[in-house]
PDB file of C-alpha atoms and ligand atoms in Angstrom:
ATOM      1  CA  UNK H   1       0.000   0.000   0.000  1.00  0.00           C
ATOM      2  CA  UNK H   2       1.479   3.343  -1.050  1.00  0.00           C
ATOM      3  CA  UNK H   3      -0.221   6.297   0.613  1.00  0.00           C
ATOM      4  CA  UNK H   4       0.467  10.003  -0.062  1.00  0.00           C
ATOM      5  CA  UNK H   5      -1.582  12.339   2.161  1.00  0.00           C
ATOM      6  CA  UNK H   6      -0.609  15.836   0.974  1.00  0.00           C
ATOM      7  CA  UNK H   7      -0.983  17.184  -2.589  1.00  0.00           C
ATOM      8  CA  UNK H   8      -2.086  20.374  -4.353  1.00  0.00           C
ATOM      9  CA  UNK H   9      -3.958  20.869  -7.623  1.00  0.00           C
ATOM     10  CA  UNK H  10      -4.635  23.928  -9.775  1.00  0.00           C
ATOM     11  CA  UNK H  11      -7.643  24.574  -7.520  1.00  0.00           C
ATOM     12  CA  UNK H  12      -5.019  26.127  -5.233  1.00  0.00           C
ATOM     13  CA  UNK H  13      -1.315  26.522  -6.065  1.00  0.00           C
ATOM     14  CA  UNK H  14      -0.524  23.218  -7.792  1.00  0.00           C
ATOM     15  CA  UNK H  15      -0.328  22.950 -11.569  1.00  0.00           C
ATOM     16  CA  UNK H  16      -2.249  19.683 -12.341  1.00  0.00           C
ATOM     17  CA  UNK H  17      -6.036  19.698 -12.482  1.00  0.00           C
ATOM     18  CA  UNK H  18      -7.477  17.461  -9.711  1.00  0.00           C
ATOM     19  CA  UNK H  19      -8.354  14.687 -12.193  1.00  0.00           C
ATOM     20  CA  UNK H  20      -4.871  14.868 -13.773  1.00  0.00           C
ATOM     21  CA  UNK H  21      -3.299  14.645 -10.336  1.00  0.00           C
ATOM     22  CA  UNK H  22      -5.244  11.460  -9.537  1.00  0.00           C
ATOM     23  CA  UNK H  23      -4.303   9.899 -12.901  1.00  0.00           C
ATOM     24  CA  UNK H  24      -0.683  10.709 -12.204  1.00  0.00           C
ATOM     25  CA  UNK H  25      -1.021   9.106  -8.767  1.00  0.00           C
ATOM     26  CA  UNK H  26      -2.192   5.958 -10.561  1.00  0.00           C
ATOM     27  CA  UNK H  27       0.783   6.121 -12.947  1.00  0.00           C
ATOM     28  CA  UNK H  28       3.318   6.351 -10.140  1.00  0.00           C
ATOM     29  CA  UNK H  29       1.710   3.435  -8.292  1.00  0.00           C
ATOM     30  CA  UNK H  30      -0.054   5.150  -5.387  1.00  0.00           C
ATOM     31  CA  UNK H  31      -3.005   3.301  -3.836  1.00  0.00           C
ATOM     32  CA  UNK H  32      -4.251   6.230  -1.735  1.00  0.00           C
ATOM     33  CA  UNK H  33      -3.854   9.948  -2.408  1.00  0.00           C
ATOM     34  CA  UNK H  34      -5.252  12.876  -0.429  1.00  0.00           C
ATOM     35  CA  UNK H  35      -6.082  16.111  -2.225  1.00  0.00           C
ATOM     36  CA  UNK H  36      -5.231  18.884   0.237  1.00  0.00           C
ATOM     37  CA  UNK H  37      -5.588  22.174  -1.596  1.00  0.00           C
ATOM     38  CA  UNK H  38      -5.108  25.300   0.499  1.00  0.00           C
ATOM     39  CA  UNK H  39      -8.283  26.471   2.249  1.00  0.00           C
ATOM     40  CA  UNK H  40     -10.799  24.947  -0.175  1.00  0.00           C
ATOM     41  CA  UNK H  41     -12.736  21.765  -0.980  1.00  0.00           C
ATOM     42  CA  UNK H  42     -13.413  22.782  -4.585  1.00  0.00           C
ATOM     43  CA  UNK H  43     -11.248  20.062  -6.152  1.00  0.00           C
ATOM     44  CA  UNK H  44     -12.904  17.162  -4.350  1.00  0.00           C
ATOM     45  CA  UNK H  45     -15.640  16.272  -6.864  1.00  0.00           C
ATOM     46  CA  UNK H  46     -13.268  16.014  -9.834  1.00  0.00           C
ATOM     47  CA  UNK H  47     -10.643  14.142  -7.818  1.00  0.00           C
ATOM     48  CA  UNK H  48     -13.159  11.659  -6.377  1.00  0.00           C
ATOM     49  CA  UNK H  49     -14.600  11.015  -9.854  1.00  0.00           C
ATOM     50  CA  UNK H  50     -11.101  10.323 -11.208  1.00  0.00           C
ATOM     51  CA  UNK H  51     -10.545   8.041  -8.218  1.00  0.00           C
ATOM     52  CA  UNK H  52     -13.616   5.998  -9.182  1.00  0.00           C
ATOM     53  CA  UNK H  53     -12.303   5.673 -12.739  1.00  0.00           C
ATOM     54  CA  UNK H  54      -8.731   4.748 -11.894  1.00  0.00           C
ATOM     55  CA  UNK H  55      -9.246   2.727  -8.714  1.00  0.00           C
ATOM     56  CA  UNK H  56      -7.050   5.081  -6.698  1.00  0.00           C
ATOM     57  CA  UNK H  57      -8.558   5.774  -3.287  1.00  0.00           C
ATOM     58  CA  UNK H  58      -8.940   9.562  -3.074  1.00  0.00           C
ATOM     59  CA  UNK H  59      -9.039  11.094   0.407  1.00  0.00           C
ATOM     60  CA  UNK H  60     -10.791  14.467   0.552  1.00  0.00           C
ATOM     61  CA  UNK H  61      -8.720  16.960   2.515  1.00  0.00           C
ATOM     62  CA  UNK H  62      -7.520  20.538   2.798  1.00  0.00           C
ATOM     63  CA  UNK H  63      -4.444  22.369   4.077  1.00  0.00           C
ATOM     64  CA  UNK H  64      -5.784  25.083   6.330  1.00  0.00           C
ATOM     65  CA  UNK H  65      -3.860  28.320   6.920  1.00  0.00           C
ATOM     66  CA  UNK H  66      -3.735  28.964  10.677  1.00  0.00           C
ATOM     67  CA  UNK H  67      -2.000  31.285  13.102  1.00  0.00           C
ATOM     68  CA  UNK H  68       0.120  30.320  16.090  1.00  0.00           C
ATOM     69  CA  UNK H  69       1.211  33.436  17.991  1.00  0.00           C
ATOM     70  CA  UNK H  70       1.832  35.397  14.802  1.00  0.00           C
ATOM     71  CA  UNK H  71       3.411  32.543  12.848  1.00  0.00           C
ATOM     72  CA  UNK H  72       1.711  30.940   9.870  1.00  0.00           C
ATOM     73  CA  UNK H  73       1.197  27.224  10.534  1.00  0.00           C
ATOM     74  CA  UNK H  74      -0.413  24.791   8.083  1.00  0.00           C
ATOM     75  CA  UNK H  75      -2.935  22.245   9.329  1.00  0.00           C
ATOM     76  CA  UNK H  76      -3.948  19.270   7.164  1.00  0.00           C
ATOM     77  CA  UNK H  77      -7.593  18.317   7.604  1.00  0.00           C
ATOM     78  CA  UNK H  78      -9.035  15.025   6.382  1.00  0.00           C
ATOM     79  CA  UNK H  79     -12.482  13.492   6.054  1.00  0.00           C
ATOM     80  CA  UNK H  80     -14.433  16.574   7.173  1.00  0.00           C
ATOM     81  CA  UNK H  81     -18.044  17.130   6.184  1.00  0.00           C
ATOM     82  CA  UNK H  82     -17.806  19.791   3.452  1.00  0.00           C
ATOM     83  CA  UNK H  83     -21.337  20.947   4.280  1.00  0.00           C
ATOM     84  CA  UNK H  84     -20.359  21.848   7.859  1.00  0.00           C
ATOM     85  CA  UNK H  85     -21.170  25.559   7.920  1.00  0.00           C
ATOM     86  CA  UNK H  86     -18.772  26.907  10.572  1.00  0.00           C
ATOM     87  CA  UNK H  87     -15.752  25.305   8.864  1.00  0.00           C
ATOM     88  CA  UNK H  88     -16.905  26.311   5.366  1.00  0.00           C
ATOM     89  CA  UNK H  89     -17.485  29.896   6.566  1.00  0.00           C
ATOM     90  CA  UNK H  90     -14.020  30.125   8.105  1.00  0.00           C
ATOM     91  CA  UNK H  91     -12.342  28.847   4.932  1.00  0.00           C
ATOM     92  CA  UNK H  92     -14.380  31.342   2.881  1.00  0.00           C
ATOM     93  CA  UNK H  93     -13.094  34.106   5.147  1.00  0.00           C
ATOM     94  CA  UNK H  94      -9.491  33.002   4.584  1.00  0.00           C
ATOM     95  CA  UNK H  95      -9.976  32.847   0.805  1.00  0.00           C
ATOM     96  CA  UNK H  96     -11.626  36.253   0.800  1.00  0.00           C
ATOM     97  CA  UNK H  97      -8.691  37.856   2.599  1.00  0.00           C
ATOM     98  CA  UNK H  98      -6.217  36.029   0.349  1.00  0.00           C
ATOM     99  CA  UNK H  99      -7.891  37.730  -2.577  1.00  0.00           C
ATOM    100  CA  UNK H 100      -7.754  41.161  -0.885  1.00  0.00           C
ATOM    101  CA  UNK H 101      -4.097  40.520  -0.095  1.00  0.00           C
ATOM    102  CA  UNK H 102      -3.276  40.295  -3.811  1.00  0.00           C
ATOM    103  CA  UNK H 103      -3.926  44.034  -4.134  1.00  0.00           C
ATOM    104  CA  UNK H 104      -1.589  44.730  -1.199  1.00  0.00           C
ATOM    105  CA  UNK H 105       1.130  42.544  -2.726  1.00  0.00           C
ATOM    106  CA  UNK H 106       0.684  44.054  -6.201  1.00  0.00           C
ATOM    107  CA  UNK H 107       0.973  47.576  -4.758  1.00  0.00           C
ATOM    108  CA  UNK H 108       4.095  46.649  -2.787  1.00  0.00           C
ATOM    109  CA  UNK H 109       5.767  45.061  -5.815  1.00  0.00           C
ATOM    110  CA  UNK H 110       4.846  48.025  -7.991  1.00  0.00           C
ATOM    111  CA  UNK H 111       6.532  50.394  -5.505  1.00  0.00           C
ATOM    112  CA  UNK H 112       9.547  48.081  -5.436  1.00  0.00           C
ATOM    113  CA  UNK H 113       9.913  48.616  -9.189  1.00  0.00           C
ATOM    114  CA  UNK H 114       7.983  45.616 -10.527  1.00  0.00           C
ATOM    115  CA  UNK H 115       4.740  46.969 -11.978  1.00  0.00           C
ATOM    116  CA  UNK H 116       2.002  44.383 -11.512  1.00  0.00           C
ATOM    117  CA  UNK H 117      -1.759  44.462 -10.983  1.00  0.00           C
ATOM    118  CA  UNK H 118      -4.297  42.002  -9.627  1.00  0.00           C
ATOM    119  CA  UNK H 119      -5.591  41.169 -13.114  1.00  0.00           C
ATOM    120  CA  UNK H 120      -2.073  40.064 -14.143  1.00  0.00           C
ATOM    121  CA  UNK H 121      -2.013  37.679 -11.180  1.00  0.00           C
ATOM    122  CA  UNK H 122      -5.513  36.308 -11.726  1.00  0.00           C
ATOM    123  CA  UNK H 123      -4.733  35.681 -15.397  1.00  0.00           C
ATOM    124  CA  UNK H 124      -2.260  33.038 -14.209  1.00  0.00           C
ATOM    125  CA  UNK H 125      -4.662  31.229 -11.899  1.00  0.00           C
ATOM    126  CA  UNK H 126      -7.815  30.585 -13.938  1.00  0.00           C
ATOM    127  CA  UNK H 127      -8.806  27.424 -11.993  1.00  0.00           C
ATOM    128  CA  UNK H 128      -7.842  28.599  -8.522  1.00  0.00           C
ATOM    129  CA  UNK H 129     -10.507  28.866  -5.840  1.00  0.00           C
ATOM    130  CA  UNK H 130      -7.659  29.843  -3.494  1.00  0.00           C
ATOM    131  CA  UNK H 131      -5.082  32.367  -4.680  1.00  0.00           C
ATOM    132  CA  UNK H 132      -1.700  32.911  -3.114  1.00  0.00           C
ATOM    133  CA  UNK H 133       1.860  34.011  -3.496  1.00  0.00           C
ATOM    134  CA  UNK H 134       2.737  31.194  -5.931  1.00  0.00           C
ATOM    135  CA  UNK H 135       0.310  32.796  -8.399  1.00  0.00           C
ATOM    136  CA  UNK H 136       1.982  36.153  -7.843  1.00  0.00           C
ATOM    137  CA  UNK H 137       5.281  34.398  -8.553  1.00  0.00           C
ATOM    138  CA  UNK H 138       3.855  32.983 -11.797  1.00  0.00           C
ATOM    139  CA  UNK H 139       2.804  36.486 -12.883  1.00  0.00           C
ATOM    140  CA  UNK H 140       6.315  37.782 -12.071  1.00  0.00           C
ATOM    141  CA  UNK H 141       7.835  34.977 -14.161  1.00  0.00           C
ATOM    142  CA  UNK H 142       5.543  35.863 -17.085  1.00  0.00           C
ATOM    143  CA  UNK H 143       6.687  39.505 -16.844  1.00  0.00           C
ATOM    144  CA  UNK H 144      10.305  38.382 -16.898  1.00  0.00           C
ATOM    145  CA  UNK H 145      11.008  39.696 -13.377  1.00  0.00           C
ATOM    146  CA  UNK H 146      12.167  36.343 -11.973  1.00  0.00           C
ATOM    147  CA  UNK H 147      13.099  32.910 -13.299  1.00  0.00           C
ATOM    148  CA  UNK H 148      10.971  30.660 -11.098  1.00  0.00           C
ATOM    149  CA  UNK H 149       8.778  30.534  -8.000  1.00  0.00           C
ATOM    150  CA  UNK H 150      11.809  29.773  -5.843  1.00  0.00           C
ATOM    151  CA  UNK H 151      13.530  33.010  -6.857  1.00  0.00           C
ATOM    152  CA  UNK H 152      10.303  35.014  -6.442  1.00  0.00           C
ATOM    153  CA  UNK H 153       9.923  33.779  -2.851  1.00  0.00           C
ATOM    154  CA  UNK H 154      13.572  34.162  -1.925  1.00  0.00           C
ATOM    155  CA  UNK H 155      13.814  37.776  -3.029  1.00  0.00           C
ATOM    156  CA  UNK H 156      10.372  39.327  -3.167  1.00  0.00           C
ATOM    157  CA  UNK H 157       7.524  37.354  -1.614  1.00  0.00           C
ATOM    158  CA  UNK H 158       8.928  35.632   1.468  1.00  0.00           C
ATOM    159  CA  UNK H 159       8.376  37.036   4.957  1.00  0.00           C
ATOM    160  CA  UNK H 160      10.456  40.182   5.450  1.00  0.00           C
ATOM    161  CA  UNK H 161      10.807  40.745   1.678  1.00  0.00           C
ATOM    162  CA  UNK H 162       9.441  43.852  -0.127  1.00  0.00           C
ATOM    163  CA  UNK H 163       6.418  42.099  -1.656  1.00  0.00           C
ATOM    164  CA  UNK H 164       5.341  40.293   1.516  1.00  0.00           C
ATOM    165  CA  UNK H 165       1.873  40.920   2.928  1.00  0.00           C
ATOM    166  CA  UNK H 166       0.231  39.075   5.808  1.00  0.00           C
ATOM    167  CA  UNK H 167      -3.144  37.378   5.467  1.00  0.00           C
ATOM    168  CA  UNK H 168      -5.950  36.468   7.852  1.00  0.00           C
ATOM    169  CA  UNK H 169      -5.743  33.001   9.381  1.00  0.00           C
ATOM    170  CA  UNK H 170      -7.700  31.534  12.315  1.00  0.00           C
ATOM    171  CA  UNK H 171      -5.864  30.658  15.546  1.00  0.00           C
ATOM    172  CA  UNK H 172      -4.714  27.052  15.238  1.00  0.00           C
ATOM    173  CA  UNK H 173      -6.648  25.722  18.239  1.00  0.00           C
ATOM    174  CA  UNK H 174      -9.824  27.198  16.783  1.00  0.00           C
ATOM    175  CA  UNK H 175      -9.070  25.504  13.444  1.00  0.00           C
ATOM    176  CA  UNK H 176      -8.490  22.154  15.203  1.00  0.00           C
ATOM    177  CA  UNK H 177     -11.846  22.541  16.926  1.00  0.00           C
ATOM    178  CA  UNK H 178     -13.611  23.401  13.646  1.00  0.00           C
ATOM    179  CA  UNK H 179     -12.150  20.325  11.907  1.00  0.00           C
ATOM    180  CA  UNK H 180     -13.267  17.992  14.697  1.00  0.00           C
ATOM    181  CA  UNK H 181     -16.699  19.583  14.880  1.00  0.00           C
ATOM    182  CA  UNK H 182     -16.953  18.865  11.134  1.00  0.00           C
ATOM    183  CA  UNK H 183     -16.207  15.162  11.802  1.00  0.00           C
ATOM    184  CA  UNK H 184     -12.618  15.213  10.537  1.00  0.00           C
ATOM    185  CA  UNK H 185      -9.095  14.698  11.818  1.00  0.00           C
ATOM    186  CA  UNK H 186      -6.096  17.013  11.623  1.00  0.00           C
ATOM    187  CA  UNK H 187      -2.368  16.644  11.141  1.00  0.00           C
ATOM    188  CA  UNK H 188       0.240  19.346  11.548  1.00  0.00           C
ATOM    189  CA  UNK H 189       1.828  19.934   8.108  1.00  0.00           C
ATOM    190  CA  UNK H 190       5.659  20.110   7.803  1.00  0.00           C
ATOM    191  CA  UNK H 191       6.015  21.489  11.372  1.00  0.00           C
ATOM    192  CA  UNK H 192       9.742  22.112  11.104  1.00  0.00           C
ATOM    193  CA  UNK H 193       9.804  23.043   7.437  1.00  0.00           C
ATOM    194  CA  UNK H 194      10.104  26.803   7.708  1.00  0.00           C
ATOM    195  CA  UNK H 195      12.076  28.852  10.166  1.00  0.00           C
ATOM    196  CA  UNK H 196       9.172  30.857  11.662  1.00  0.00           C
ATOM    197  CA  UNK H 197       6.875  27.887  12.186  1.00  0.00           C
ATOM    198  CA  UNK H 198       9.802  25.868  13.526  1.00  0.00           C
ATOM    199  CA  UNK H 199      10.458  28.431  16.239  1.00  0.00           C
ATOM    200  CA  UNK H 200       6.787  28.501  17.232  1.00  0.00           C
ATOM    201  CA  UNK H 201       6.341  24.709  17.149  1.00  0.00           C
ATOM    202  CA  UNK H 202       8.499  23.681  20.078  1.00  0.00           C
ATOM    203  CA  UNK H 203       7.897  20.241  21.607  1.00  0.00           C
ATOM    204  CA  UNK H 204       5.863  21.852  24.394  1.00  0.00           C
ATOM    205  CA  UNK H 205       3.689  23.813  21.987  1.00  0.00           C
ATOM    206  CA  UNK H 206       3.109  20.640  19.956  1.00  0.00           C
ATOM    207  CA  UNK H 207       2.086  18.965  23.214  1.00  0.00           C
ATOM    208  CA  UNK H 208      -0.374  21.808  23.860  1.00  0.00           C
ATOM    209  CA  UNK H 209      -1.803  21.293  20.357  1.00  0.00           C
ATOM    210  CA  UNK H 210      -2.175  17.582  21.125  1.00  0.00           C
ATOM    211  CA  UNK H 211      -4.135  18.573  24.219  1.00  0.00           C
ATOM    212  CA  UNK H 212      -6.253  20.846  22.009  1.00  0.00           C
ATOM    213  CA  UNK H 213      -7.096  17.822  19.858  1.00  0.00           C
ATOM    214  CA  UNK H 214      -4.378  17.539  17.217  1.00  0.00           C
ATOM    215  CA  UNK H 215      -4.358  13.989  15.812  1.00  0.00           C
ATOM    216  CA  UNK H 216      -1.009  13.685  14.059  1.00  0.00           C
ATOM    217  CA  UNK H 217       2.131  15.243  12.651  1.00  0.00           C
ATOM    218  CA  UNK H 218       3.648  15.085   9.187  1.00  0.00           C
ATOM    219  CA  UNK H 219       7.132  13.754   9.865  1.00  0.00           C
ATOM    220  CA  UNK H 220       8.393  12.571   6.473  1.00  0.00           C
ATOM    221  CA  UNK H 221       8.400  15.699   4.296  1.00  0.00           C
ATOM    222  CA  UNK H 222      11.022  17.041   1.902  1.00  0.00           C
ATOM    223  CA  UNK H 223      11.493  20.158   4.037  1.00  0.00           C
ATOM    224  CA  UNK H 224      12.623  18.012   7.026  1.00  0.00           C
ATOM    225  CA  UNK H 225      16.172  16.680   7.199  1.00  0.00           C
ATOM    226  CA  UNK H 226      16.980  13.279   8.724  1.00  0.00           C
ATOM    227  CA  UNK H 227      17.612  14.632  12.191  1.00  0.00           C
ATOM    228  CA  UNK H 228      14.330  16.621  12.254  1.00  0.00           C
ATOM    229  CA  UNK H 229      12.491  13.505  11.118  1.00  0.00           C
ATOM    230  CA  UNK H 230      14.043  11.417  13.894  1.00  0.00           C
ATOM    231  CA  UNK H 231      13.232  13.975  16.574  1.00  0.00           C
ATOM    232  CA  UNK H 232       9.672  14.535  15.337  1.00  0.00           C
ATOM    233  CA  UNK H 233       9.012  10.792  15.071  1.00  0.00           C
ATOM    234  CA  UNK H 234      10.133  10.287  18.668  1.00  0.00           C
ATOM    235  CA  UNK H 235       8.026  13.232  19.821  1.00  0.00           C
ATOM    236  CA  UNK H 236       4.965  11.850  18.006  1.00  0.00           C
ATOM    237  CA  UNK H 237       5.406   8.488  19.735  1.00  0.00           C
ATOM    238  CA  UNK H 238       5.777  10.155  23.140  1.00  0.00           C
ATOM    239  CA  UNK H 239       2.656  12.239  22.588  1.00  0.00           C
ATOM    240  CA  UNK H 240       0.595   9.434  21.049  1.00  0.00           C
ATOM    241  CA  UNK H 241       0.244  11.301  17.750  1.00  0.00           C
ATOM    242  CA  UNK H 242      -0.186   9.646  14.357  1.00  0.00           C
ATOM    243  CA  UNK H 243       2.881   9.909  12.074  1.00  0.00           C
ATOM    244  CA  UNK H 244       2.397  10.706   8.391  1.00  0.00           C
ATOM    245  CA  UNK H 245       4.697  11.083   5.401  1.00  0.00           C
ATOM    246  CA  UNK H 246       3.723  12.887   2.213  1.00  0.00           C
ATOM    247  CA  UNK H 247       4.991  14.601  -0.901  1.00  0.00           C
ATOM    248  CA  UNK H 248       3.323  18.054  -0.733  1.00  0.00           C
ATOM    249  CA  UNK H 249       3.220  17.719  -4.533  1.00  0.00           C
ATOM    250  CA  UNK H 250       2.501  20.976  -6.439  1.00  0.00           C
ATOM    251  CA  UNK H 251       2.994  19.718 -10.026  1.00  0.00           C
ATOM    252  CA  UNK H 252       5.662  21.812 -11.709  1.00  0.00           C
ATOM    253  CA  UNK H 253       5.184  24.527  -9.040  1.00  0.00           C
ATOM    254  CA  UNK H 254       7.652  23.033  -6.571  1.00  0.00           C
ATOM    255  CA  UNK H 255      10.855  21.092  -7.228  1.00  0.00           C
ATOM    256  CA  UNK H 256      11.758  17.887  -5.444  1.00  0.00           C
ATOM    257  CA  UNK H 257       8.216  17.169  -4.188  1.00  0.00           C
ATOM    258  CA  UNK H 258       7.214  14.420  -6.635  1.00  0.00           C
ATOM    259  CA  UNK H 259       4.116  12.358  -5.890  1.00  0.00           C
ATOM    260  CA  UNK H 260       4.957   9.484  -3.551  1.00  0.00           C
ATOM    261  CA  UNK H 261       8.423  10.820  -2.631  1.00  0.00           C
ATOM    262  CA  UNK H 262       7.369  10.263   0.997  1.00  0.00           C
ATOM    263  CA  UNK H 263       4.533   7.970   2.058  1.00  0.00           C
ATOM    264  CA  UNK H 264       2.469   7.125   5.135  1.00  0.00           C
ATOM    265  CA  UNK H 265       2.489   3.676   6.763  1.00  0.00           C
ATOM    266  CA  UNK H 266      -0.844   1.838   6.296  1.00  0.00           C
ATOM    267  CA  UNK H 267      -1.244   1.383  10.094  1.00  0.00           C
ATOM    268  CA  UNK H 268      -0.899   5.133  10.648  1.00  0.00           C
ATOM    269  CA  UNK H 269      -3.484   5.878   7.957  1.00  0.00           C
ATOM    270  CA  UNK H 270      -5.770   3.297   9.568  1.00  0.00           C
ATOM    271  CA  UNK H 271      -5.409   5.094  12.913  1.00  0.00           C
ATOM    272  CA  UNK H 272      -6.410   8.392  11.310  1.00  0.00           C
ATOM    273  CA  UNK H 273      -9.419   6.778   9.658  1.00  0.00           C
ATOM    274  CA  UNK H 274     -10.609   5.259  12.887  1.00  0.00           C
ATOM    275  CA  UNK H 275     -10.117   8.567  14.741  1.00  0.00           C
ATOM    276  CA  UNK H 276     -12.425  10.072  12.094  1.00  0.00           C
ATOM    277  CA  UNK H 277     -14.900   7.263  12.686  1.00  0.00           C
ATOM    278  CA  UNK H 278     -14.404   5.644   9.252  1.00  0.00           C
ATOM    279  CA  UNK H 279     -14.164   1.853   9.303  1.00  0.00           C
TER     280      UNK H 279
HETATM  281  P1  AMP R   1       0.543  31.750   0.580  1.00  0.00           P
HETATM  282  O1  AMP R   1      -0.379  30.580   0.783  1.00  0.00           O
HETATM  283  O2  AMP R   1      -0.006  32.716  -0.397  1.00  0.00           O
HETATM  284  O3  AMP R   1       0.973  32.410   1.844  1.00  0.00           O
HETATM  285  O4  AMP R   1       1.870  31.147  -0.087  1.00  0.00           O
HETATM  286  C1  AMP R   1       2.520  30.081   0.554  1.00  0.00           C
HETATM  287  C2  AMP R   1       2.613  28.888  -0.396  1.00  0.00           C
HETATM  288  O5  AMP R   1       3.644  29.151  -1.320  1.00  0.00           O
HETATM  289  C3  AMP R   1       3.027  27.620   0.310  1.00  0.00           C
HETATM  290  O6  AMP R   1       1.922  26.852   0.635  1.00  0.00           O
HETATM  291  C4  AMP R   1       3.854  26.895  -0.723  1.00  0.00           C
HETATM  292  O7  AMP R   1       3.015  26.069  -1.499  1.00  0.00           O
HETATM  293  C5  AMP R   1       4.368  27.964  -1.611  1.00  0.00           C
HETATM  294  N1  AMP R   1       5.801  28.265  -1.411  1.00  0.00           N
HETATM  295  C6  AMP R   1       6.399  28.735  -0.308  1.00  0.00           C
HETATM  296  N2  AMP R   1       7.724  28.917  -0.506  1.00  0.00           N
HETATM  297  C7  AMP R   1       7.940  28.543  -1.797  1.00  0.00           C
HETATM  298  C8  AMP R   1       9.104  28.487  -2.622  1.00  0.00           C
HETATM  299  N3  AMP R   1      10.289  28.874  -2.147  1.00  0.00           N
HETATM  300  N4  AMP R   1       8.952  28.047  -3.897  1.00  0.00           N
HETATM  301  C9  AMP R   1       7.755  27.664  -4.360  1.00  0.00           C
HETATM  302  N5  AMP R   1       6.633  27.701  -3.630  1.00  0.00           N
HETATM  303  C10 AMP R   1       6.722  28.121  -2.368  1.00  0.00           C
HETATM  304 FE1   FE R   2       1.176  25.467  -1.565  1.00  0.00          FE
HETATM  305 FE1   FE R   3       2.129  23.839   3.567  1.00  0.00          FE
HETATM  306 ZN1   ZN R   4       1.067  21.880   1.032  1.00  0.00          ZN
END
C-alpha cells in the first residue's frame, strides 16, 4: 500500500487539475492519495470522480492556513463534512482575505519597481478557488522579473521581503476545533519546514496542540532533514500522535516534491481513519 496524504492541484497553487493529479497518482503506483488544496474543498468532486475511474482511493482533505502566535502554521484536515457551515465559513473568510491581499502585494511590488496588478495575477490562476503568493510568482515569471517561484519567494515574496503581505488566518486551536466539529481529523503539516513555524512549534507547543485535539504530525516531508524527522518521530510516539509522510506535490510549481516521494504507513493511515470514525 502506497499512501500520499498531501498534494495540491490547480484549484489552489498546484499545476495539475485534480483529475490529472489522480491519474498521475495511478501512474506512479499510489493506492491512496489525499487532495489537500489550500483552504478549499473545490477540487474534491473532480478528484473523487477520477478516483472511481482509476481505482485510486482519493481522500478528501484541505491544508488550512492557521496562526500560532503570529506565525503561519499549516494544518492538514481530512475526512471533514464539506457541508459543515462553521468550517466552510471560516475557509471562505481566509480565501476572501487572500484575494484582498493580492492588491496589497501588487501595490508593494509596484513600488519596489515591478509593476504588476491584480488582473495580471488572476490571469495566471484561472482554476484557482484559493489564490496565493505562488500565483503572484507565476505572474512575475511571465513579466520576466524572476526565473521561477523559488527566486520570487527568496527575493520578493517571502516574509520580510518587499512584496510580503500578511493574510488572515484563524488561531490554530480554533481551526483544530472546527475540523473535529466537522467530523474530521487534523495533522500538523511540515512542522519544522520553515524557520518561523519551527520556532513557534516547540515540543511543548506541539504537546499543547495535542491537548487541544491535534491527531497527528507530518514527519516525512522534503522540508525536514533526517535529524528533524528522527526527533519529530520520537516526539509523536511520546505524545501518542499519528505519524504521516507525504509529498506536498505541487505539479511543476515546486521542485523535489514528486508524488509518492514520501509515504504514510498503512497502520498510521488506519489510525487516522478510525479517529475520524471511518471503518
Ligand atoms: P501563501 O499561501 O499565499 O501564503 O503562499 C505560501 C505557499 O507558497 C506555500 O503553501 C507553498 O506552497 C508555496 N511556497 C512557499 N515557498 C515557496 C518556494 N520557495 N517556492 C515555491 N513555492 C513556495
Ligand atoms: Fe502550496
Ligand atoms: Fe504547507
Ligand atoms: Zn502543502
